[in-house]
Amino acid sequence: MVKQSTTQEILIVTGMSGAGRSTVANALEDLGWYVVDNLPLAMLKTLADMADRSGGALPRIVAVVDVRGGDLFEDIQSTVESLRESAEVRVVFLDATDDILVRRYEAVRRPHPLQHSAGSLLDGIRLERERLQELRASSDVVIDTSRYNPHELSTATRELFTDEDTPGLQLSVQSFGYKYGTPTDVDLIADMRFLPNPFWETDLRALTGVDAEVKEFVMSRDGATEFLEHYVAALEPMFAGFQRENKRHVSLAVGCTGGKHRSVAMARELADRLAALPGVSVSLRHRDLGRE
């Protein structure tokens, strides 16, 4: 695991064609990096200057750079040295064995970028390797992707570039009222209509699930605490599995009739419990609160 700094960080991702640049870029984007794919090397300094003027809005940048050209090694070296005057810069080189690269290109039935000029797929790979050997030797991080499938490479990238403060799973919790429609953009829904409705309590009707009196009423009903404890216990291994499978975003909804009392109180309790799980970052909103 790489500990991130507070200064602007730039990763230049390059390497052999077919070694997994797009997979690595997608994994880094999921971690919150600002990714620019196929960036011309001449534009890298311009991008860094723009990020510097953004006032911290783009603290971490990934530039995926194709450097097959023969003269580009000197260009990238001078660019890196210039950028290092104001930012932390690392060059990440992705590699794989010739036979693995051949197998990958044959699987997708696409030509290697240098195949036409070199004469064959293997000759194109060897020509590219020859051109990039000096850059590979000088790179800060070299990742041999030969033993990885795309899923495993994505996982390895997250492990390498995730810092201690980056959540493994971003969880969105929302309350809602069934009478306004069931959310269509959520992964899981919990129905709180098995609990007595505070609406029928005269002193609670005007209050909401945010109020302590309603929370106490809802959570003291038979089955409320049992549901909460068992639901969290069921979600914990599920969320751990989602993180292992690189599912980064999960949305969970809690519903009641009007989205004012039971669902709001339970969503708040649920969000608090789930936020305590390792690697989980929770956001909470009440979709229909105040709608009546």
PDB file of C-alpha atoms in Angstrom, residues 1-268:
ATOM      1  CA  MET A   1       0.000   0.000   0.000  1.00  0.00           C
ATOM      2  CA  VAL A   2       1.371   3.382  -1.029  1.00  0.00           C
ATOM      3  CA  LYS A   3       0.883   6.223   1.451  1.00  0.00           C
ATOM      4  CA  GLN A   4      -0.329   9.290  -0.388  1.00  0.00           C
ATOM      5  CA  SER A   5       1.075  12.733   0.347  1.00  0.00           C
ATOM      6  CA  THR A   6      -0.714  16.058   0.566  1.00  0.00           C
ATOM      7  CA  THR A   7       1.146  17.583  -2.412  1.00  0.00           C
ATOM      8  CA  GLN A   8      -0.063  17.264  -5.973  1.00  0.00           C
ATOM      9  CA  GLU A   9       0.587  13.777  -7.286  1.00  0.00           C
ATOM     10  CA  ILE A  10       0.997  12.746 -10.896  1.00  0.00           C
ATOM     11  CA  LEU A  11       1.185   9.177 -12.117  1.00  0.00           C
ATOM     12  CA  ILE A  12       2.389   8.626 -15.657  1.00  0.00           C
ATOM     13  CA  VAL A  13       1.078   5.220 -16.690  1.00  0.00           C
ATOM     14  CA  THR A  14       2.826   3.742 -19.699  1.00  0.00           C
ATOM     15  CA  GLY A  15       4.315   0.472 -20.862  1.00  0.00           C
ATOM     16  CA  MET A  16       3.795  -2.320 -23.336  1.00  0.00           C
ATOM     17  CA  SER A  17       0.689  -2.333 -25.493  1.00  0.00           C
ATOM     18  CA  GLY A  18      -1.659  -5.005 -24.190  1.00  0.00           C
ATOM     19  CA  ALA A  19      -0.156  -4.967 -20.695  1.00  0.00           C
ATOM     20  CA  GLY A  20      -3.254  -3.447 -19.074  1.00  0.00           C
ATOM     21  CA  ARG A  21      -2.973   0.342 -19.151  1.00  0.00           C
ATOM     22  CA  SER A  22      -6.739   0.839 -19.450  1.00  0.00           C
ATOM     23  CA  THR A  23      -7.460  -1.576 -16.597  1.00  0.00           C
ATOM     24  CA  VAL A  24      -5.020   0.222 -14.308  1.00  0.00           C
ATOM     25  CA  ALA A  25      -6.405   3.617 -15.325  1.00  0.00           C
ATOM     26  CA  ASN A  26      -9.973   2.524 -14.547  1.00  0.00           C
ATOM     27  CA  ALA A  27      -8.944   1.190 -11.133  1.00  0.00           C
ATOM     28  CA  LEU A  28      -7.185   4.455 -10.295  1.00  0.00           C
ATOM     29  CA  GLU A  29     -10.213   6.454 -11.416  1.00  0.00           C
ATOM     30  CA  ASP A  30     -12.336   4.421  -8.988  1.00  0.00           C
ATOM     31  CA  LEU A  31      -9.910   5.472  -6.246  1.00  0.00           C
ATOM     32  CA  GLY A  32     -10.560   9.137  -6.990  1.00  0.00           C
ATOM     33  CA  TRP A  33      -7.680   9.952  -9.323  1.00  0.00           C
ATOM     34  CA  TYR A  34      -8.358  12.285 -12.243  1.00  0.00           C
ATOM     35  CA  VAL A  35      -7.507  10.176 -15.286  1.00  0.00           C
ATOM     36  CA  VAL A  36      -6.633  11.405 -18.767  1.00  0.00           C
ATOM     37  CA  ASP A  37      -6.213   8.603 -21.289  1.00  0.00           C
ATOM     38  CA  ASN A  38      -3.967   8.751 -24.351  1.00  0.00           C
ATOM     39  CA  LEU A  39      -2.616  12.153 -23.367  1.00  0.00           C
ATOM     40  CA  PRO A  40      -0.005  13.520 -25.788  1.00  0.00           C
ATOM     41  CA  LEU A  41       3.219  13.913 -23.863  1.00  0.00           C
ATOM     42  CA  ALA A  42       3.479  17.557 -24.898  1.00  0.00           C
ATOM     43  CA  MET A  43       0.201  18.257 -23.099  1.00  0.00           C
ATOM     44  CA  LEU A  44       1.239  16.778 -19.753  1.00  0.00           C
ATOM     45  CA  LYS A  45       2.879  19.949 -18.442  1.00  0.00           C
ATOM     46  CA  THR A  46      -0.166  21.960 -19.527  1.00  0.00           C
ATOM     47  CA  LEU A  47      -2.446  19.578 -17.633  1.00  0.00           C
ATOM     48  CA  ALA A  48      -0.275  19.808 -14.517  1.00  0.00           C
ATOM     49  CA  ASP A  49      -0.311  23.616 -14.669  1.00  0.00           C
ATOM     50  CA  MET A  50      -4.103  23.599 -15.019  1.00  0.00           C
ATOM     51  CA  ALA A  51      -4.418  21.290 -12.011  1.00  0.00           C
ATOM     52  CA  ASP A  52      -2.101  23.515 -10.001  1.00  0.00           C
ATOM     53  CA  ARG A  53      -4.330  26.514 -10.737  1.00  0.00           C
ATOM     54  CA  SER A  54      -7.445  24.576  -9.717  1.00  0.00           C
ATOM     55  CA  GLY A  55      -6.799  25.318  -6.041  1.00  0.00           C
ATOM     56  CA  GLY A  56      -6.549  21.691  -5.012  1.00  0.00           C
ATOM     57  CA  ALA A  57      -9.534  20.457  -7.017  1.00  0.00           C
ATOM     58  CA  LEU A  58      -7.286  18.011  -8.886  1.00  0.00           C
ATOM     59  CA  PRO A  59      -4.712  16.841  -6.341  1.00  0.00           C
ATOM     60  CA  ARG A  60      -4.099  13.451  -7.981  1.00  0.00           C
ATOM     61  CA  ILE A  61      -3.700  13.043 -11.731  1.00  0.00           C
ATOM     62  CA  VAL A  62      -3.134   9.968 -13.867  1.00  0.00           C
ATOM     63  CA  ALA A  63      -1.829  10.495 -17.381  1.00  0.00           C
ATOM     64  CA  VAL A  64      -1.918   7.407 -19.590  1.00  0.00           C
ATOM     65  CA  VAL A  65       0.845   8.023 -22.117  1.00  0.00           C
ATOM     66  CA  ASP A  66       1.777   6.054 -25.223  1.00  0.00           C
ATOM     67  CA  VAL A  67       5.552   6.307 -25.718  1.00  0.00           C
ATOM     68  CA  ARG A  68       6.286   3.928 -28.576  1.00  0.00           C
ATOM     69  CA  GLY A  69       8.137   6.579 -30.566  1.00  0.00           C
ATOM     70  CA  GLY A  70      11.890   6.237 -30.645  1.00  0.00           C
ATOM     71  CA  ASP A  71      12.716   9.753 -29.457  1.00  0.00           C
ATOM     72  CA  LEU A  72      10.108   9.941 -26.712  1.00  0.00           C
ATOM     73  CA  PHE A  73      12.247   8.498 -23.917  1.00  0.00           C
ATOM     74  CA  GLU A  74      14.280  11.704 -23.688  1.00  0.00           C
ATOM     75  CA  ASP A  75      11.069  13.718 -23.919  1.00  0.00           C
ATOM     76  CA  ILE A  76       9.382  11.912 -21.057  1.00  0.00           C
ATOM     77  CA  GLN A  77      12.496  12.132 -18.895  1.00  0.00           C
ATOM     78  CA  SER A  78      12.740  15.895 -19.331  1.00  0.00           C
ATOM     79  CA  THR A  79       8.995  16.278 -18.757  1.00  0.00           C
ATOM     80  CA  VAL A  80       9.182  14.293 -15.516  1.00  0.00           C
ATOM     81  CA  GLU A  81      12.107  16.339 -14.242  1.00  0.00           C
ATOM     82  CA  SER A  82      10.225  19.548 -14.991  1.00  0.00           C
ATOM     83  CA  LEU A  83       7.075  18.338 -13.238  1.00  0.00           C
ATOM     84  CA  ARG A  84       9.006  17.217 -10.169  1.00  0.00           C
ATOM     85  CA  GLU A  85       9.837  20.834  -9.408  1.00  0.00           C
ATOM     86  CA  SER A  86       6.268  21.313  -8.142  1.00  0.00           C
ATOM     87  CA  ALA A  87       4.687  17.854  -7.791  1.00  0.00           C
ATOM     88  CA  GLU A  88       5.316  14.284  -6.759  1.00  0.00           C
ATOM     89  CA  VAL A  89       5.686  12.364 -10.016  1.00  0.00           C
ATOM     90  CA  ARG A  90       5.967   8.634 -10.538  1.00  0.00           C
ATOM     91  CA  VAL A  91       6.254   6.691 -13.770  1.00  0.00           C
ATOM     92  CA  VAL A  92       4.353   3.397 -13.701  1.00  0.00           C
ATOM     93  CA  PHE A  93       5.455   0.929 -16.374  1.00  0.00           C
ATOM     94  CA  LEU A  94       3.215  -2.019 -17.223  1.00  0.00           C
ATOM     95  CA  ASP A  95       4.846  -5.079 -18.712  1.00  0.00           C
ATOM     96  CA  ALA A  96       4.037  -8.675 -19.616  1.00  0.00           C
ATOM     97  CA  THR A  97       5.902 -11.524 -21.251  1.00  0.00           C
ATOM     98  CA  ASP A  98       5.861 -11.835 -25.032  1.00  0.00           C
ATOM     99  CA  ASP A  99       3.781 -15.019 -25.017  1.00  0.00           C
ATOM    100  CA  ILE A 100       1.149 -13.463 -22.746  1.00  0.00           C
ATOM    101  CA  LEU A 101       0.921 -10.371 -24.946  1.00  0.00           C
ATOM    102  CA  VAL A 102       0.549 -12.556 -28.039  1.00  0.00           C
ATOM    103  CA  ARG A 103      -2.216 -14.503 -26.324  1.00  0.00           C
ATOM    104  CA  ARG A 104      -4.047 -11.315 -25.329  1.00  0.00           C
ATOM    105  CA  TYR A 105      -3.913  -9.853 -28.827  1.00  0.00           C
ATOM    106  CA  GLU A 106      -5.079 -13.099 -30.363  1.00  0.00           C
ATOM    107  CA  ALA A 107      -7.988 -13.231 -27.901  1.00  0.00           C
ATOM    108  CA  VAL A 108      -9.279  -9.776 -28.861  1.00  0.00           C
ATOM    109  CA  ARG A 109      -8.350 -10.164 -32.549  1.00  0.00           C
ATOM    110  CA  ARG A 110      -6.803  -6.739 -32.802  1.00  0.00           C
ATOM    111  CA  PRO A 111      -3.455  -5.879 -34.399  1.00  0.00           C
ATOM    112  CA  HIS A 112      -0.529  -4.660 -32.345  1.00  0.00           C
ATOM    113  CA  PRO A 113       0.229  -0.967 -33.041  1.00  0.00           C
ATOM    114  CA  LEU A 114       3.646  -1.848 -34.504  1.00  0.00           C
ATOM    115  CA  GLN A 115       2.608  -5.072 -36.205  1.00  0.00           C
ATOM    116  CA  HIS A 116       2.199  -3.531 -39.650  1.00  0.00           C
ATOM    117  CA  SER A 117       5.678  -2.020 -39.743  1.00  0.00           C
ATOM    118  CA  ALA A 118       7.365  -4.957 -37.986  1.00  0.00           C
ATOM    119  CA  GLY A 119       5.804  -7.695 -40.101  1.00  0.00           C
ATOM    120  CA  SER A 120       4.135  -9.935 -37.495  1.00  0.00           C
ATOM    121  CA  LEU A 121       2.462  -9.729 -34.100  1.00  0.00           C
ATOM    122  CA  LEU A 122       5.462 -11.118 -32.239  1.00  0.00           C
ATOM    123  CA  ASP A 123       7.881  -8.913 -34.184  1.00  0.00           C
ATOM    124  CA  GLY A 124       5.769  -5.862 -33.298  1.00  0.00           C
ATOM    125  CA  ILE A 125       5.882  -6.762 -29.598  1.00  0.00           C
ATOM    126  CA  ARG A 126       9.644  -7.265 -29.713  1.00  0.00           C
ATOM    127  CA  LEU A 127      10.174  -3.960 -31.524  1.00  0.00           C
ATOM    128  CA  GLU A 128       8.101  -2.127 -28.923  1.00  0.00           C
ATOM    129  CA  ARG A 129       9.989  -3.819 -26.082  1.00  0.00           C
ATOM    130  CA  GLU A 130      13.300  -2.745 -27.598  1.00  0.00           C
ATOM    131  CA  ARG A 131      12.147   0.859 -27.873  1.00  0.00           C
ATOM    132  CA  LEU A 132      10.848   0.943 -24.301  1.00  0.00           C
ATOM    133  CA  GLN A 133      13.595  -0.916 -22.459  1.00  0.00           C
ATOM    134  CA  GLU A 134      15.359   2.265 -21.321  1.00  0.00           C
ATOM    135  CA  LEU A 135      12.105   3.764 -20.060  1.00  0.00           C
ATOM    136  CA  ARG A 136      11.268   0.550 -18.212  1.00  0.00           C
ATOM    137  CA  ALA A 137      14.637   0.589 -16.470  1.00  0.00           C
ATOM    138  CA  SER A 138      14.137   4.155 -15.239  1.00  0.00           C
ATOM    139  CA  SER A 139      10.489   3.846 -14.144  1.00  0.00           C
ATOM    140  CA  ASP A 140       9.541   4.241 -10.490  1.00  0.00           C
ATOM    141  CA  VAL A 141       7.088   1.333 -10.478  1.00  0.00           C
ATOM    142  CA  VAL A 142       7.148  -1.686 -12.799  1.00  0.00           C
ATOM    143  CA  ILE A 143       4.127  -4.001 -12.734  1.00  0.00           C
ATOM    144  CA  ASP A 144       4.396  -7.346 -14.501  1.00  0.00           C
ATOM    145  CA  THR A 145       0.804  -8.142 -15.416  1.00  0.00           C
ATOM    146  CA  SER A 146       1.531 -11.560 -16.917  1.00  0.00           C
ATOM    147  CA  ARG A 147      -0.094 -13.497 -14.092  1.00  0.00           C
ATOM    148  CA  TYR A 148      -3.132 -11.238 -13.768  1.00  0.00           C
ATOM    149  CA  ASN A 149      -6.494 -11.306 -15.452  1.00  0.00           C
ATOM    150  CA  PRO A 150      -8.185  -7.864 -15.672  1.00  0.00           C
ATOM    151  CA  HIS A 151     -10.042  -8.365 -12.390  1.00  0.00           C
ATOM    152  CA  GLU A 152      -6.861  -9.371 -10.541  1.00  0.00           C
ATOM    153  CA  LEU A 153      -4.902  -6.480 -12.054  1.00  0.00           C
ATOM    154  CA  SER A 154      -7.578  -4.056 -10.902  1.00  0.00           C
ATOM    155  CA  THR A 155      -7.365  -5.489  -7.382  1.00  0.00           C
ATOM    156  CA  ALA A 156      -3.561  -5.298  -7.355  1.00  0.00           C
ATOM    157  CA  THR A 157      -3.691  -1.675  -8.506  1.00  0.00           C
ATOM    158  CA  ARG A 158      -6.084  -0.734  -5.714  1.00  0.00           C
ATOM    159  CA  GLU A 159      -3.886  -2.431  -3.135  1.00  0.00           C
ATOM    160  CA  LEU A 160      -0.819  -0.603  -4.411  1.00  0.00           C
ATOM    161  CA  PHE A 161      -2.279   2.891  -4.661  1.00  0.00           C
ATOM    162  CA  THR A 162      -4.946   2.971  -1.943  1.00  0.00           C
ATOM    163  CA  ASP A 163      -3.994   5.066   1.065  1.00  0.00           C
ATOM    164  CA  GLU A 164      -5.187   4.527   4.614  1.00  0.00           C
ATOM    165  CA  ASP A 165      -7.909   7.167   4.309  1.00  0.00           C
ATOM    166  CA  THR A 166      -9.479   5.919   1.087  1.00  0.00           C
ATOM    167  CA  PRO A 167     -12.702   3.971   1.704  1.00  0.00           C
ATOM    168  CA  GLY A 168     -12.937   0.603   0.033  1.00  0.00           C
ATOM    169  CA  LEU A 169     -16.704   0.892  -0.384  1.00  0.00           C
ATOM    170  CA  GLN A 170     -18.824   3.990  -0.833  1.00  0.00           C
ATOM    171  CA  LEU A 171     -22.291   3.305   0.561  1.00  0.00           C
ATOM    172  CA  SER A 172     -25.308   5.491  -0.121  1.00  0.00           C
ATOM    173  CA  VAL A 173     -28.224   5.119   2.310  1.00  0.00           C
ATOM    174  CA  GLN A 174     -31.554   6.806   1.638  1.00  0.00           C
ATOM    175  CA  SER A 175     -34.982   6.782   3.234  1.00  0.00           C
ATOM    176  CA  PHE A 176     -38.103   6.986   1.097  1.00  0.00           C
ATOM    177  CA  GLY A 177     -41.893   6.724   1.159  1.00  0.00           C
ATOM    178  CA  TYR A 178     -43.598   3.953  -0.782  1.00  0.00           C
ATOM    179  CA  LYS A 179     -46.504   6.211  -1.647  1.00  0.00           C
ATOM    180  CA  TYR A 180     -44.083   8.323  -3.712  1.00  0.00           C
ATOM    181  CA  GLY A 181     -42.652   5.345  -5.568  1.00  0.00           C
ATOM    182  CA  THR A 182     -39.919   2.799  -4.957  1.00  0.00           C
ATOM    183  CA  PRO A 183     -36.376   3.954  -5.845  1.00  0.00           C
ATOM    184  CA  THR A 184     -35.138   2.389  -9.069  1.00  0.00           C
ATOM    185  CA  ASP A 185     -31.457   3.180  -8.619  1.00  0.00           C
ATOM    186  CA  VAL A 186     -30.660   1.174  -5.473  1.00  0.00           C
ATOM    187  CA  ASP A 187     -29.139  -2.246  -4.849  1.00  0.00           C
ATOM    188  CA  LEU A 188     -31.032  -3.184  -1.678  1.00  0.00           C
ATOM    189  CA  ILE A 189     -34.348  -2.142  -0.110  1.00  0.00           C
ATOM    190  CA  ALA A 190     -35.497  -2.657   3.485  1.00  0.00           C
ATOM    191  CA  ASP A 191     -39.219  -2.264   4.252  1.00  0.00           C
ATOM    192  CA  MET A 192     -40.024  -0.707   7.645  1.00  0.00           C
ATOM    193  CA  ARG A 193     -43.791  -1.077   7.339  1.00  0.00           C
ATOM    194  CA  PHE A 194     -43.604  -4.049   9.714  1.00  0.00           C
ATOM    195  CA  LEU A 195     -43.202  -1.513  12.550  1.00  0.00           C
ATOM    196  CA  PRO A 196     -46.080   0.499  14.097  1.00  0.00           C
ATOM    197  CA  ASN A 197     -46.544   3.849  12.397  1.00  0.00           C
ATOM    198  CA  PRO A 198     -45.815   6.942  14.556  1.00  0.00           C
ATOM    199  CA  PHE A 199     -48.223   8.838  12.309  1.00  0.00           C
ATOM    200  CA  TRP A 200     -51.069   7.465  14.419  1.00  0.00           C
ATOM    201  CA  GLU A 201     -49.554   8.893  17.614  1.00  0.00           C
ATOM    202  CA  THR A 202     -50.964  12.397  17.983  1.00  0.00           C
ATOM    203  CA  ASP A 203     -47.891  13.804  19.726  1.00  0.00           C
ATOM    204  CA  LEU A 204     -45.540  12.336  17.078  1.00  0.00           C
ATOM    205  CA  ARG A 205     -47.457  12.989  13.870  1.00  0.00           C
ATOM    206  CA  ALA A 206     -45.916  16.408  13.185  1.00  0.00           C
ATOM    207  CA  LEU A 207     -42.413  15.218  14.053  1.00  0.00           C
ATOM    208  CA  THR A 208     -40.035  13.237  11.833  1.00  0.00           C
ATOM    209  CA  GLY A 209     -37.598  10.373  12.210  1.00  0.00           C
ATOM    210  CA  VAL A 210     -34.863  12.917  12.836  1.00  0.00           C
ATOM    211  CA  ASP A 211     -36.486  13.853  16.145  1.00  0.00           C
ATOM    212  CA  ALA A 212     -35.423  11.947  19.253  1.00  0.00           C
ATOM    213  CA  GLU A 213     -39.007  11.187  20.280  1.00  0.00           C
ATOM    214  CA  VAL A 214     -39.743   9.436  16.984  1.00  0.00           C
ATOM    215  CA  LYS A 215     -36.440   7.593  17.012  1.00  0.00           C
ATOM    216  CA  GLU A 216     -37.156   6.306  20.520  1.00  0.00           C
ATOM    217  CA  PHE A 217     -40.662   5.239  19.522  1.00  0.00           C
ATOM    218  CA  VAL A 218     -39.495   3.396  16.390  1.00  0.00           C
ATOM    219  CA  MET A 219     -36.456   1.691  17.896  1.00  0.00           C
ATOM    220  CA  SER A 220     -38.360   0.554  20.996  1.00  0.00           C
ATOM    221  CA  ARG A 221     -40.986  -1.347  18.994  1.00  0.00           C
ATOM    222  CA  ASP A 222     -40.845  -5.135  18.912  1.00  0.00           C
ATOM    223  CA  GLY A 223     -38.521  -6.317  16.167  1.00  0.00           C
ATOM    224  CA  ALA A 224     -36.798  -2.983  15.464  1.00  0.00           C
ATOM    225  CA  THR A 225     -33.532  -3.644  17.285  1.00  0.00           C
ATOM    226  CA  GLU A 226     -33.521  -7.282  16.171  1.00  0.00           C
ATOM    227  CA  PHE A 227     -33.952  -6.215  12.548  1.00  0.00           C
ATOM    228  CA  LEU A 228     -31.166  -3.646  12.783  1.00  0.00           C
ATOM    229  CA  GLU A 229     -28.685  -6.039  14.364  1.00  0.00           C
ATOM    230  CA  HIS A 230     -29.443  -8.915  12.008  1.00  0.00           C
ATOM    231  CA  TYR A 231     -29.472  -6.694   8.914  1.00  0.00           C
ATOM    232  CA  VAL A 232     -26.074  -5.200   9.746  1.00  0.00           C
ATOM    233  CA  ALA A 233     -24.739  -8.690  10.481  1.00  0.00           C
ATOM    234  CA  ALA A 234     -25.956  -9.845   7.060  1.00  0.00           C
ATOM    235  CA  LEU A 235     -24.563  -6.798   5.254  1.00  0.00           C
ATOM    236  CA  GLU A 236     -21.097  -6.993   6.804  1.00  0.00           C
ATOM    237  CA  PRO A 237     -19.872 -10.097   4.906  1.00  0.00           C
ATOM    238  CA  MET A 238     -21.701  -8.877   1.810  1.00  0.00           C
ATOM    239  CA  PHE A 239     -19.837  -5.556   1.866  1.00  0.00           C
ATOM    240  CA  ALA A 240     -16.515  -7.309   2.502  1.00  0.00           C
ATOM    241  CA  GLY A 241     -17.210  -9.479  -0.531  1.00  0.00           C
ATOM    242  CA  PHE A 242     -18.120  -6.453  -2.634  1.00  0.00           C
ATOM    243  CA  GLN A 243     -14.740  -4.931  -1.790  1.00  0.00           C
ATOM    244  CA  ARG A 244     -12.933  -8.134  -2.756  1.00  0.00           C
ATOM    245  CA  GLU A 245     -14.833  -8.142  -6.053  1.00  0.00           C
ATOM    246  CA  ASN A 246     -14.005  -4.456  -6.682  1.00  0.00           C
ATOM    247  CA  LYS A 247     -17.593  -3.234  -6.414  1.00  0.00           C
ATOM    248  CA  ARG A 248     -16.934   0.273  -5.148  1.00  0.00           C
ATOM    249  CA  HIS A 249     -20.425   1.763  -4.844  1.00  0.00           C
ATOM    250  CA  VAL A 250     -23.496   0.296  -3.139  1.00  0.00           C
ATOM    251  CA  SER A 251     -26.861   1.980  -2.600  1.00  0.00           C
ATOM    252  CA  LEU A 252     -29.311   0.937   0.088  1.00  0.00           C
ATOM    253  CA  ALA A 253     -32.839   2.244   0.649  1.00  0.00           C
ATOM    254  CA  VAL A 254     -35.095   2.088   3.702  1.00  0.00           C
ATOM    255  CA  GLY A 255     -38.797   2.612   3.096  1.00  0.00           C
ATOM    256  CA  CYS A 256     -42.013   3.232   4.996  1.00  0.00           C
ATOM    257  CA  THR A 257     -45.399   4.537   3.935  1.00  0.00           C
ATOM    258  CA  GLY A 258     -44.646   8.258   3.718  1.00  0.00           C
ATOM    259  CA  GLY A 259     -40.883   8.457   4.172  1.00  0.00           C
ATOM    260  CA  LYS A 260     -41.264  10.656   7.248  1.00  0.00           C
ATOM    261  CA  HIS A 261     -41.001   8.589  10.434  1.00  0.00           C
ATOM    262  CA  ARG A 262     -39.976   4.926  10.443  1.00  0.00           C
ATOM    263  CA  SER A 263     -37.719   4.891   7.393  1.00  0.00           C
ATOM    264  CA  VAL A 264     -35.948   8.093   8.445  1.00  0.00           C
ATOM    265  CA  ALA A 265     -35.268   6.855  11.972  1.00  0.00           C
ATOM    266  CA  MET A 266     -34.069   3.435  10.818  1.00  0.00           C
ATOM    267  CA  ALA A 267     -31.965   4.840   7.969  1.00  0.00           C
ATOM    268  CA  ARG A 268     -30.129   7.048  10.454  1.00  0.00           C
TER     269      ARG A 268
END
